[in-house]
Coordinates of C-alpha atoms in Angstrom, one line a residue:
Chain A
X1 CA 17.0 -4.6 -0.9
X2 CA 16.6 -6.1 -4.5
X3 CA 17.2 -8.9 -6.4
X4 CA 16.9 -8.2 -10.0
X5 CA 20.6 -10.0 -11.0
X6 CA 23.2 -12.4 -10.4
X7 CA 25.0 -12.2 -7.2
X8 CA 27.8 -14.4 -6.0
X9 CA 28.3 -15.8 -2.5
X10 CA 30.5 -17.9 -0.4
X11 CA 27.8 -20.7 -0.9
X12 CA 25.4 -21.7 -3.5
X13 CA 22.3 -19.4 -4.1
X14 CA 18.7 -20.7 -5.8
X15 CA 17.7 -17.5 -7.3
X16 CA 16.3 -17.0 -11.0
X17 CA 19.6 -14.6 -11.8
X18 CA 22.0 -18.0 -10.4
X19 CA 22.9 -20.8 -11.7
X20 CA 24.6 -21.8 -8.3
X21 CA 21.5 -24.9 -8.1
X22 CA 19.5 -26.7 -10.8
X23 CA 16.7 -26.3 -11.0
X24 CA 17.3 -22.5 -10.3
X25 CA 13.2 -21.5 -9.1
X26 CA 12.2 -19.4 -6.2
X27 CA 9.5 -17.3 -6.7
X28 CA 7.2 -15.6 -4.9
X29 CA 3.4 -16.1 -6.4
X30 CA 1.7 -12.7 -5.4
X31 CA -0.4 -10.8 -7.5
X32 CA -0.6 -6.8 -6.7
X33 CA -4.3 -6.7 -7.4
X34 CA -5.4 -9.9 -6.2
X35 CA -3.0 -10.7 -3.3
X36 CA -2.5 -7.5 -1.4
X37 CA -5.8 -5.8 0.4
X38 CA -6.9 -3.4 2.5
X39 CA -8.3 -3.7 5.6
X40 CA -8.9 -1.1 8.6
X41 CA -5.2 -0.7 9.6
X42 CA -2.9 -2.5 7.9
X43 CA -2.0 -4.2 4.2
X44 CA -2.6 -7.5 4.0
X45 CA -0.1 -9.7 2.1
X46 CA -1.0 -13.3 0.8
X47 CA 1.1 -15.3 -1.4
X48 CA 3.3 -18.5 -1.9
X49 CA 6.6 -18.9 -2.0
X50 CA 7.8 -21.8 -4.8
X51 CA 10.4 -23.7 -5.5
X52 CA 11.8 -27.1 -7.2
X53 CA 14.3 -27.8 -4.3
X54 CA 13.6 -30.8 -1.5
X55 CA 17.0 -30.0 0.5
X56 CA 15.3 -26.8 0.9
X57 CA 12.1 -27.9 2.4
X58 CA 14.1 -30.9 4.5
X59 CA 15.9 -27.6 6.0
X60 CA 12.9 -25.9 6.9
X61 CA 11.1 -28.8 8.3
X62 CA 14.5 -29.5 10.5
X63 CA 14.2 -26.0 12.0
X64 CA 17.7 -25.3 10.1
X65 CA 16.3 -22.6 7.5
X66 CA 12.9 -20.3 7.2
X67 CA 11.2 -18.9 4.8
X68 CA 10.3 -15.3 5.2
X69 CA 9.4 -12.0 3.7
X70 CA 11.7 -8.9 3.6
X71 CA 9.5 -5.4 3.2
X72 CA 11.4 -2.2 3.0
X73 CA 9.6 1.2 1.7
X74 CA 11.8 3.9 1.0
X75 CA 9.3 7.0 1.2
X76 CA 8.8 5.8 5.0
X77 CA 12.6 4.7 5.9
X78 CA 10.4 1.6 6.6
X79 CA 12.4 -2.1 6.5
X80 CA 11.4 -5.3 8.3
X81 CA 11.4 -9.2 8.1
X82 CA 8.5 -11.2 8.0
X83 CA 8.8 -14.8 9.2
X84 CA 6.9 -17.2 7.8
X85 CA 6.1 -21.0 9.2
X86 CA 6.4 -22.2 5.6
X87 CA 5.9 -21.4 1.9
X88 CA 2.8 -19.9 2.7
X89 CA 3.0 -15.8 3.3
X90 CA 0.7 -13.9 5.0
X91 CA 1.9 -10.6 6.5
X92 CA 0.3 -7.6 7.9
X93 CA 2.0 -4.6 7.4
X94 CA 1.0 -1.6 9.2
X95 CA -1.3 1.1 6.8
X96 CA 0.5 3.9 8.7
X97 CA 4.0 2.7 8.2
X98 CA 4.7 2.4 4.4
X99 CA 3.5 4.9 1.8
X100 CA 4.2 4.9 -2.1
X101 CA 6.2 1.7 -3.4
X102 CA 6.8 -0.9 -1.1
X103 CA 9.0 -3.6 -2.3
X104 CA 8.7 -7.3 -1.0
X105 CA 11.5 -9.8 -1.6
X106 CA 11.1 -13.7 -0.2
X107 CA 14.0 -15.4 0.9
X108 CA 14.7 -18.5 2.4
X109 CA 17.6 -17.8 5.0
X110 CA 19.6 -19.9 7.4
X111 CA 18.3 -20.2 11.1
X112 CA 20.9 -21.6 12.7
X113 CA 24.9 -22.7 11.5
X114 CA 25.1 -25.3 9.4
X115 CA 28.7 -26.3 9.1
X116 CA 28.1 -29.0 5.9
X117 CA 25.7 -27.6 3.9
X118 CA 25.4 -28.6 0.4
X119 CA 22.3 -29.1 -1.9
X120 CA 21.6 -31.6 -4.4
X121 CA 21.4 -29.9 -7.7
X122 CA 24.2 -27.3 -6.4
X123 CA 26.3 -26.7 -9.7
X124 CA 29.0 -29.5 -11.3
X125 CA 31.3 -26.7 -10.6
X126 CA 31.3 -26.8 -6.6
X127 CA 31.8 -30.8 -6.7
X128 CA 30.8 -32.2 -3.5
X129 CA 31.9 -29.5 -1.8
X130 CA 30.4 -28.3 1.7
X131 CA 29.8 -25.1 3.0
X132 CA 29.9 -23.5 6.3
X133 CA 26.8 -21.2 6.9
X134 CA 26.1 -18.5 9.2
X135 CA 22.9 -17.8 10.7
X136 CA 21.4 -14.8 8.5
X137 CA 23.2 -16.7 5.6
X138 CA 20.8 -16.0 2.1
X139 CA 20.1 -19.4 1.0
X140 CA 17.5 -18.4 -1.4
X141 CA 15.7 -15.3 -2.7
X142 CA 12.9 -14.6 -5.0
X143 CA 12.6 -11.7 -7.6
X144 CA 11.2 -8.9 -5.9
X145 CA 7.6 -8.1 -6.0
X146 CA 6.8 -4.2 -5.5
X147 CA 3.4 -2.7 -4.6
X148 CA 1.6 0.7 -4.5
X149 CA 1.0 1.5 -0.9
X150 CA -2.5 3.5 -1.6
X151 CA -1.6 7.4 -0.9
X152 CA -5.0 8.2 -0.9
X153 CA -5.2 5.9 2.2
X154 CA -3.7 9.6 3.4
X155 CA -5.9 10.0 6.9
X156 CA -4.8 14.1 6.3
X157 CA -6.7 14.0 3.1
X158 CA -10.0 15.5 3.1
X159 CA -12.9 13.4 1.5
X160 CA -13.9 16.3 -0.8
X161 CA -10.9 15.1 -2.5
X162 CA -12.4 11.9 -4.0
X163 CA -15.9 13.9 -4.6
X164 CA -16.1 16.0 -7.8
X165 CA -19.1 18.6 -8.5
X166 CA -19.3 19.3 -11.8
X167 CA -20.8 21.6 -14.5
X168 CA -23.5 19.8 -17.2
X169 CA -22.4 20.2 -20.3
X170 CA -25.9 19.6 -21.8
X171 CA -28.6 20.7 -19.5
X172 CA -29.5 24.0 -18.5
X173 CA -32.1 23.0 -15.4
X174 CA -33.0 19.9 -13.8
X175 CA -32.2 17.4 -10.8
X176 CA -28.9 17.0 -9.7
X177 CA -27.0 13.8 -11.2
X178 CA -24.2 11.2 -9.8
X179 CA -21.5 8.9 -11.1
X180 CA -19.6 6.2 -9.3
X181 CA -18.2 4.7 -12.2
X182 CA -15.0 6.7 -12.1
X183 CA -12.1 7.5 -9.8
X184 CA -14.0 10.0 -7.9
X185 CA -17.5 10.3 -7.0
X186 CA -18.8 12.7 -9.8
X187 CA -22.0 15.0 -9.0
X188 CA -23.1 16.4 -12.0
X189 CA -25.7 19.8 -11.6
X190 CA -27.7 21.7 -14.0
X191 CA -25.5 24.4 -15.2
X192 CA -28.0 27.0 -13.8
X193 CA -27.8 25.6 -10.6
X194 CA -23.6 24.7 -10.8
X195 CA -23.5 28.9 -11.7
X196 CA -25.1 29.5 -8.1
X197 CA -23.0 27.0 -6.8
X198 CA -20.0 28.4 -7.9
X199 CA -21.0 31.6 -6.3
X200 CA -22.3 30.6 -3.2
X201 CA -19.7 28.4 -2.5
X202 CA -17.6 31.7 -2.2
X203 CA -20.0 32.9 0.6
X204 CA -18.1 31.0 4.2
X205 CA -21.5 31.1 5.8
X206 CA -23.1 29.3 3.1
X207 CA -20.4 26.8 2.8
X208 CA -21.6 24.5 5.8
X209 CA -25.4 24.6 4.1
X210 CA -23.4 23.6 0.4
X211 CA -21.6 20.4 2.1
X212 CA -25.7 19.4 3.9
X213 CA -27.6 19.5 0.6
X214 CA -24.7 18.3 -2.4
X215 CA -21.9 16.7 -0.2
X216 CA -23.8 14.8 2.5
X217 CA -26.3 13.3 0.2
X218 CA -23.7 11.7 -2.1
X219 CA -21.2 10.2 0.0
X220 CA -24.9 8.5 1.8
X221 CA -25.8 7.4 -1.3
X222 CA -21.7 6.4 -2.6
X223 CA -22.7 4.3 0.7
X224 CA -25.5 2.9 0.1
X225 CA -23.8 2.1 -3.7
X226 CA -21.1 0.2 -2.1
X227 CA -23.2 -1.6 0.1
X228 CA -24.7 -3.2 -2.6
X229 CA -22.3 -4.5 -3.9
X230 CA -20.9 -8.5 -3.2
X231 CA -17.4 -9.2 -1.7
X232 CA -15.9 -9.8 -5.0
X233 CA -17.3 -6.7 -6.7
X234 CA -16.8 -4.8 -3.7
X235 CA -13.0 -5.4 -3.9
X236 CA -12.9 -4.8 -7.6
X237 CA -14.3 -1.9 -6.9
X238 CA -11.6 -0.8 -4.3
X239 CA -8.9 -1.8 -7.1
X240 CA -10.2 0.1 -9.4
X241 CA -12.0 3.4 -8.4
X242 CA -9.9 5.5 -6.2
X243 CA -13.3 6.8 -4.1
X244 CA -14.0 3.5 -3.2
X245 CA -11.0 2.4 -1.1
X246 CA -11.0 5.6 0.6
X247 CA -14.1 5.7 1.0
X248 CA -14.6 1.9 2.5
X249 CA -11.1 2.9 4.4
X250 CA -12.6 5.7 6.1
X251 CA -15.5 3.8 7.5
X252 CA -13.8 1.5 8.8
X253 CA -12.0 3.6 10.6
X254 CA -15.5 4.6 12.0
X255 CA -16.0 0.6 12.7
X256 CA -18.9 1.0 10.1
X257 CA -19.4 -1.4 7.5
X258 CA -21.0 -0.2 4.1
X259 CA -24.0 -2.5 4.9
X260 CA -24.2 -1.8 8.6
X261 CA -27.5 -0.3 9.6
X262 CA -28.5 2.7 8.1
X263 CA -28.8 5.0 11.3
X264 CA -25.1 3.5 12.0
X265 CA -24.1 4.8 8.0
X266 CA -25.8 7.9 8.4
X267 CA -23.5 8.7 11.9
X268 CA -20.6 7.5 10.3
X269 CA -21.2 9.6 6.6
X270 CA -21.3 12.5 9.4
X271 CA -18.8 12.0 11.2
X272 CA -16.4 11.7 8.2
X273 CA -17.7 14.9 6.6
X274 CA -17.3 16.6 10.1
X275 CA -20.7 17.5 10.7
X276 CA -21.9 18.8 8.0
X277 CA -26.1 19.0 9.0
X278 CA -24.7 21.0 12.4
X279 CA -22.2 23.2 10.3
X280 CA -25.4 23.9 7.6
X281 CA -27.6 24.8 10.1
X282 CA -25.0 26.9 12.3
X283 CA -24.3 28.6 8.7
X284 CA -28.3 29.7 7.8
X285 CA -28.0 30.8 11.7
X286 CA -24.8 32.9 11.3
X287 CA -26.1 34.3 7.8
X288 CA -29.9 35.0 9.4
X289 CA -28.6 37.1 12.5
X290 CA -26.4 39.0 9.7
X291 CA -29.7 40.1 8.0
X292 CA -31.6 40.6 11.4
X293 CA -29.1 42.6 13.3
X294 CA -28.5 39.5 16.0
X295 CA -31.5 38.7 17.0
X296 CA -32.4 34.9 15.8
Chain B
X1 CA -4.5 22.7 18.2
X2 CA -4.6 20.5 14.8
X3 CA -1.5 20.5 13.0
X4 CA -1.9 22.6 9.3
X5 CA -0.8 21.7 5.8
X6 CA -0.7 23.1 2.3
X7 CA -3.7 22.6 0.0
X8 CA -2.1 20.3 -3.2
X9 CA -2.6 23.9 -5.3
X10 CA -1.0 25.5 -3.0
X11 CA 1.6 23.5 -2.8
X12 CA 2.0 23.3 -6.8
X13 CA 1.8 27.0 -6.5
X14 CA 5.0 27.3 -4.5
X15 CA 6.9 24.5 -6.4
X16 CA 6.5 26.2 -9.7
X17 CA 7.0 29.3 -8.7
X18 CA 10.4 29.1 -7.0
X19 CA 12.3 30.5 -10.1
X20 CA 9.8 33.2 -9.9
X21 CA 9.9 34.1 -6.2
X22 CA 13.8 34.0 -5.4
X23 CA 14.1 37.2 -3.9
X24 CA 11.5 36.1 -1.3
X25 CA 13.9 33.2 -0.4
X26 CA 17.1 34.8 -0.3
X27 CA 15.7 37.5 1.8
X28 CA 14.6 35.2 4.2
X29 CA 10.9 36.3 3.7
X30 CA 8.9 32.8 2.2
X31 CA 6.2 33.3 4.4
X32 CA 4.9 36.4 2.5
X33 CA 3.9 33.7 -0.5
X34 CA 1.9 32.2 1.4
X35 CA -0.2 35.0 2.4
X36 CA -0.5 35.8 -1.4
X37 CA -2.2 32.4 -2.0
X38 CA -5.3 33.3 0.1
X39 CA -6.7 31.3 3.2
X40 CA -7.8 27.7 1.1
X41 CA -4.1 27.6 0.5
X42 CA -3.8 25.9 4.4
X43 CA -5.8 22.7 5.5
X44 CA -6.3 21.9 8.6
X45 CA -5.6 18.0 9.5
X46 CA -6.6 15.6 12.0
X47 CA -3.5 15.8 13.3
X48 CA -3.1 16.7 17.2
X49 CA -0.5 19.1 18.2
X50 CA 0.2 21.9 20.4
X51 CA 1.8 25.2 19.3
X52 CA 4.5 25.0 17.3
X53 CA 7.8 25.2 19.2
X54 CA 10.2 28.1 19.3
X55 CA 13.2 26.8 18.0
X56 CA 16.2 27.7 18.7
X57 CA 18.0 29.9 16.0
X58 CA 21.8 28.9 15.0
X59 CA 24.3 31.2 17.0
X60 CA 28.1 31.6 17.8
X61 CA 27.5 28.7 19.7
X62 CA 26.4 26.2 16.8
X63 CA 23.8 25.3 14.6
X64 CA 21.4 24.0 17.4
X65 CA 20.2 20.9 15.9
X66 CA 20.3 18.7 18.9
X67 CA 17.9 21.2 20.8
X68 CA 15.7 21.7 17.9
X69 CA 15.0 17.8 17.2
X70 CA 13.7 17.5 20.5
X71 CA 11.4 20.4 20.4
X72 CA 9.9 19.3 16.6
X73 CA 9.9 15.5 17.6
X74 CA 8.3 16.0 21.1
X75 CA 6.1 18.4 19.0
X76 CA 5.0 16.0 16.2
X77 CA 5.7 13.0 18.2
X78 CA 2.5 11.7 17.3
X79 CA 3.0 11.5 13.7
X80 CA 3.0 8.6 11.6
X81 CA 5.6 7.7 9.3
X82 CA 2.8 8.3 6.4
X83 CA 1.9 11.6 7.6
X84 CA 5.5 12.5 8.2
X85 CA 6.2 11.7 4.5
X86 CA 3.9 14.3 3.0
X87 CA 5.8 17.6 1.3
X88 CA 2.6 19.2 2.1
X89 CA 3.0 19.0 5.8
X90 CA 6.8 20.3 5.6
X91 CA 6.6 22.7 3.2
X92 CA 3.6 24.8 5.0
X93 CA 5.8 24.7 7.7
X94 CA 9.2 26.3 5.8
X95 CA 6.7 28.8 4.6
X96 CA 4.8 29.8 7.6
X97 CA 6.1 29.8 11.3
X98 CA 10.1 28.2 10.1
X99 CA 10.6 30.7 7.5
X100 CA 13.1 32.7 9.8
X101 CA 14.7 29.6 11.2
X102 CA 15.1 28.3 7.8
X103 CA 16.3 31.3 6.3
X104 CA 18.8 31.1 9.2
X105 CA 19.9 27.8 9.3
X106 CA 19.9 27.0 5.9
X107 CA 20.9 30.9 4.4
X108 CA 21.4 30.9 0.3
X109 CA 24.2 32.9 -0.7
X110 CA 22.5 34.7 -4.2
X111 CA 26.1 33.5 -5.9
X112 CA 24.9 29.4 -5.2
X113 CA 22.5 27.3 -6.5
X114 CA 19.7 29.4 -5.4
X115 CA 16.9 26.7 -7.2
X116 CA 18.4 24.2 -6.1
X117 CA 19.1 24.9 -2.7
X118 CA 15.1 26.4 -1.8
X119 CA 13.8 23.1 -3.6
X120 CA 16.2 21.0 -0.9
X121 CA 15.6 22.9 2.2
X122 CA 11.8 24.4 1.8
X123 CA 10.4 21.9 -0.3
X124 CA 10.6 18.1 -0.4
X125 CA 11.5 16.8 -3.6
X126 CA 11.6 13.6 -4.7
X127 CA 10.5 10.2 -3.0
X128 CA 13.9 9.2 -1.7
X129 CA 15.6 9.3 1.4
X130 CA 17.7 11.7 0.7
X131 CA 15.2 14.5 -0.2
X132 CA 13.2 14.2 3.1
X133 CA 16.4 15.0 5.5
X134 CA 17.1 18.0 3.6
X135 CA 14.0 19.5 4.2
X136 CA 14.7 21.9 7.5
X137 CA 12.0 20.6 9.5
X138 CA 11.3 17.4 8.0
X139 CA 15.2 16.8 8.7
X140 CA 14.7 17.4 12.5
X141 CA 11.3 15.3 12.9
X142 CA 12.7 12.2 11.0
X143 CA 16.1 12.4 12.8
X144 CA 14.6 12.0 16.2
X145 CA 12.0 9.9 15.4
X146 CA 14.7 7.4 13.3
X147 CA 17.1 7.7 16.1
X148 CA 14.1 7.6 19.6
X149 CA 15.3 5.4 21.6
X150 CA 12.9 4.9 25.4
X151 CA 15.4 2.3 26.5
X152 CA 17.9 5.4 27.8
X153 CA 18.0 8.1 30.3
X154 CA 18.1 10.8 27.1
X155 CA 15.8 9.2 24.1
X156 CA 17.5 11.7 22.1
X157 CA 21.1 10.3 22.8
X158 CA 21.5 8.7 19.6
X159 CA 20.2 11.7 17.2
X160 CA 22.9 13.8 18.7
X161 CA 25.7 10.9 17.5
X162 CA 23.5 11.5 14.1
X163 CA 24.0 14.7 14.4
X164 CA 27.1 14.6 14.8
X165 CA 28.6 14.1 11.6
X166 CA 27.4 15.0 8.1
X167 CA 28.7 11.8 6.7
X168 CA 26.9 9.6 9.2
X169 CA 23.7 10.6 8.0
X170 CA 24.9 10.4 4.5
X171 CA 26.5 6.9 4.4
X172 CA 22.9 5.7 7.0
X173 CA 20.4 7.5 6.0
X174 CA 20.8 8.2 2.6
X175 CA 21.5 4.1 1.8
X176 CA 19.1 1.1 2.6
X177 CA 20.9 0.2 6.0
X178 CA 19.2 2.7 7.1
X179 CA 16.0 2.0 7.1
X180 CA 16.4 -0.7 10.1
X181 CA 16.4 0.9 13.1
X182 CA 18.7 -2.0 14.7
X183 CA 21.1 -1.4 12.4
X184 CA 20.9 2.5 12.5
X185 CA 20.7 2.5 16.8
X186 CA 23.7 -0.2 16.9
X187 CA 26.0 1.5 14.3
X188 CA 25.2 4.7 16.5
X189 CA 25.7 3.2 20.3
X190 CA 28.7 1.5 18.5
X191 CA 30.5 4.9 17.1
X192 CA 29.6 6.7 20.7
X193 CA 31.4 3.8 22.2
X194 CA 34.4 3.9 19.9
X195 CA 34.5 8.0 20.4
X196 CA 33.8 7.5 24.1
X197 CA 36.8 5.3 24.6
X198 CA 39.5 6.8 22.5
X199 CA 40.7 9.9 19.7
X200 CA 38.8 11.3 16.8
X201 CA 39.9 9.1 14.1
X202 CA 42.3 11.0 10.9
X203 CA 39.7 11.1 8.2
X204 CA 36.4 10.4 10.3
X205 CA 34.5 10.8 7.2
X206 CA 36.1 8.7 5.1
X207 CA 36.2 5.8 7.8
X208 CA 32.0 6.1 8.6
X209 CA 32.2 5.0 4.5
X210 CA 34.1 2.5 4.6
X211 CA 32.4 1.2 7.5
X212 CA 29.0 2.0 6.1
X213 CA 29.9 -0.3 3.0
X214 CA 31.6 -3.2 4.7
X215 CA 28.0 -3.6 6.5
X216 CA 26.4 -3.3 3.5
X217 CA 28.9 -5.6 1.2
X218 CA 27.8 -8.1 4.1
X219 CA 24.0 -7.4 4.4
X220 CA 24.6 -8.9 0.3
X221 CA 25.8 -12.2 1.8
X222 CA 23.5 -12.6 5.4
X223 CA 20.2 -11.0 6.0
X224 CA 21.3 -8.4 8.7
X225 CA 17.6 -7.9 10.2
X226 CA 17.4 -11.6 11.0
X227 CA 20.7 -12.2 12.7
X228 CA 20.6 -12.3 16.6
X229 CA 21.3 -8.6 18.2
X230 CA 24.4 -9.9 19.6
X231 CA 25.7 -11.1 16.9
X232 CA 24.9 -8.6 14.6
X233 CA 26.6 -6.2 17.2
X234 CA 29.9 -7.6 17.0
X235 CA 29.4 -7.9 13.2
X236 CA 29.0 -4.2 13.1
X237 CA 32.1 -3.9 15.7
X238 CA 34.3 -5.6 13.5
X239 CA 33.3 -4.0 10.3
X240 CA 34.4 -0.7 12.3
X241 CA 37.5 -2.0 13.6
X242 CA 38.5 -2.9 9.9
X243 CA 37.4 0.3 8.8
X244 CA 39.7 2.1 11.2
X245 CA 42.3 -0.4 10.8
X246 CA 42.3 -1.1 14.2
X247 CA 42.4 -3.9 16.8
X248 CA 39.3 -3.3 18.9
X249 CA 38.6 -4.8 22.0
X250 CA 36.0 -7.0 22.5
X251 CA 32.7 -5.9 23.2
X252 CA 31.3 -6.2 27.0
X253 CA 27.7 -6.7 26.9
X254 CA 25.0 -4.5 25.5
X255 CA 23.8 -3.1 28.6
X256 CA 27.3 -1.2 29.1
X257 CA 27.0 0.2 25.5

């Protein structure tokens, strides 16, 4: 459902696009980046609903109207109402549900029949007249607000997505290097080194070994970076770098927090890369009874 | 058994090579891309699933839809709406074991829209509505799982009333009333009644439109999600009754629906 024009109804409407009621406001204060966040299952929703209009508030507080939000997402056929106690939203809306852009549209709608209804302010042109309303009946509604549902919150996406390994443009030996600064986590080797890797990584034995010594040893320390971090940098960081809420999203689907013990990180960091110390050393195994015949 | 999916370069792969690979379409042979794009093309998810079902290839006896959403659903029936809304996932399946049933149910005359109609029916495109119930098995998975209903004998009931007519999935699906399952399950139990009790309407199609947009020409006025289910069962009653231009009776309660 939108609301991004005029519409006109059997009764007066506050709305932005109306001038049914003066003063016309009814908004809803919510903030993409600040407002809507992450947590282990669901999107959290926070904002406030405002509006210049007392009869409005008189009919909420008399159980006669609501306030509420309406979320539909088209990618997921996903469409539901939120109500609220008052001007104050806070929703919850399932991380498995809605994928892509969700839109969010507050309304304030009728919670019972109301067979006089008229609003100060309502325009010269309706007089004193009264209406008759219908439960369901739109009394107000806000521009909508959309959001991007985080696809990377994806649980069939592998975490080697978010994890580049990369070629040095500059240095022919030396250590390995990392970034977290950008959207992935970016491992930078020695281009000697990124040459074997390249070739090695073509080898399926070998590929279990690869994921222990480069993989496993950056997400730890992509850990270890983000437990460092406080709240508010931590959630800029989720807002901003793409590794970061998918990262902090998979381990708390592990119930691990970035700063949880490091024996309960270093379980978790395996358990999201499937193993990978077991795989490497069932790899060197598979590759040495190769060379020896079977015998190991 | 973990459910498979296309790599994203894999999947590229295939989109922008339709034009390219047509003859593997329209002889009913898609799977063979796949093979050509080498074993990282396919991903294994976390996804839980058995073996893929047989399904049941159309015949003199119909197109076999109501048999084949049960098997995908009961198949997939632990998907999630996110998960069910990746092309990847759908289009590794039109391109691996549903290459003969899609080939079948879906055949492309070479004299057609050939693009067009491999980018509908293997491939998802698009983020609407629309472009997920074209997709052969993506159709099947989203109509039972819109249209699941525990609360009767056959869960299924109501995706063979879906099924039933092209132009209920079109004015439903394909429009924003569709998205609320109490809208979607009532309009449904409501046109099985109305079928149950009396003739195929003249012009069936044309009425599910008209009804489709007198309950949407409303939901402008009332917020339909927030009305009480009985009322907003006799609202859609009536919207059908003008729609048919017809007196209907009154409706008992829901159980009896």
């Amino acid at each position: 459902m939108k609301n991004n024009r005029n519409r006109t109804l059997p009764h007066p409407l506050i709305s932005p696009y109306s001038t049914d009621v003066s003063p016309n406001k009814f908004e809803f204060d919510c903030n993409e980046k600040i407002n809507i966040t992450t947590d282990r299952d669901s999107f959290v929703i926070s904002g406030h609903i405002r509006h210049e209009c007392p009869d409005l508030d008189a009919h909420v507080a008399a159980g006669s109207a609501v306030f509420g939000l309406h979320v539909e997402c088209s990618r997921t056929f996903y469409r539901a109402w939120f109500r609220q106690d008052g001007p104050e939203v806070k929703v919850n809306l399932p991380a498995n549900a809605v994928r892509g852009r969700v839109e969010l549209l507050a309304m304030c709608i009728a919670n019972r029949d109301m067979p006089a209804y008229s609003l100060t302010g309502q325009h010269a042109d309706y007089g004193g007249t009264t209406f008759e309303i219908s439960t369901g009946d739109l009394l107000a509604v806000a521009p909508e607000v959309e959001f991007n549902a985080y696809i990377d919150l994806d649980p069939i996406r592998k975490i080697s997505s978010i994890l580049d390994i990369k070629r040095s443009e500059d240095r022919a030996t030396g250590p390995a290097q990392i970034d977290f600064n950008g959207d992935h986590i970016e491992v930078e080797l020695a281009r000697e080194d990124y040459q074997r890797y390249v070739e090695l990584r073509q080898v399926p034995e070998v590929r279990g070994q690869l994921s222990a010594n480069v993989v496993f040893p950056a997400v730890l320390q992509a850990v270890n970076h983000l437990a460092r971090l406080s709240p508010g940098e931590l959630q800029e960081a989720k807002d901003n770098r793409r590794w970061c809420r998918c990262l902090a999203a998979r381990l708390q689907q592990e119930k691990t927090q970035p700063d949880a013990a490091p024996e309960a990180v270093f379980a978790a960091v395996q358990q999201i890369l499937k193993d990978p110390v077991r795989h490497g050393i069932s790899g060197i195994n598979d590759l040495l009874q190769q060379f020896t015949g079977g015998g190991s | 058994m973990s459910v498979r999916y296309l790599s994203t370069g894999a999947h590229t792969a295939l989109r922008e090579g339709i034009s390219a690979n047509q003859s593997a379409y329209l002889s009913g042979q898609a799977d063979k891309l796949l093979t050509t794009l080498g074993k990282a093309a396919v991903h294994v998810s976390r996804i839980q699933g058995g073996e893929p079902p047989v399904l049941q290839i159309p015949d003199a006896n119909g197109k076999r839809d109501s048999e084949n959403v049960r098997l995908v659903h009961a198949w997939l029936a632990h998907l999630t709406p996110v998960q069910a809304s990746d092309a990847r996932l759908w289009t590794y399946l039109t391109h691996s074991v549903y290459t003969a049933y899609t080939a079948a149910r879906w055949p492309i005359a070479a004299d057609t829209e050939v693009l067009r109609r491999i980018r509908e029916r293997y491939f998802v495109e698009g983020e609407g509505l629309a472009s997920i119930t074209r997709n052969s098995i993506a159709r099947l998975w989203w109509f039972g799982h819109l249209t699941f209903d525990a609360t009767r004998p056959d869960h299924y009931e109501l995706a063979d009333v879906l099924l039933s007519l092209q132009d209920i999935q079109v004015a439903f699906l394909e429009r924003t009333i569709g998205r609320s399952r109490r809208i979607l399950h009532t309009a449904l139990r409501l046109w099985k009644h109305r079928m149950d009790q009396a003739d195929t309407p003249e012009n069936q199609g044309k009425v599910i439109q008209k009804w489709a947009r007198l309950i949407r020409l409303h939901g402008a006025v009332v917020l339909l999600d927030a009305m009480p289910d009985e009322d907003l069962q006799n609202l859609i009653w009536v919207k059908l009754a003008t729609a048919l231009n017809e007196e209907l009776p009154e409706l008992e309660n829901e159980e009896q629906l």
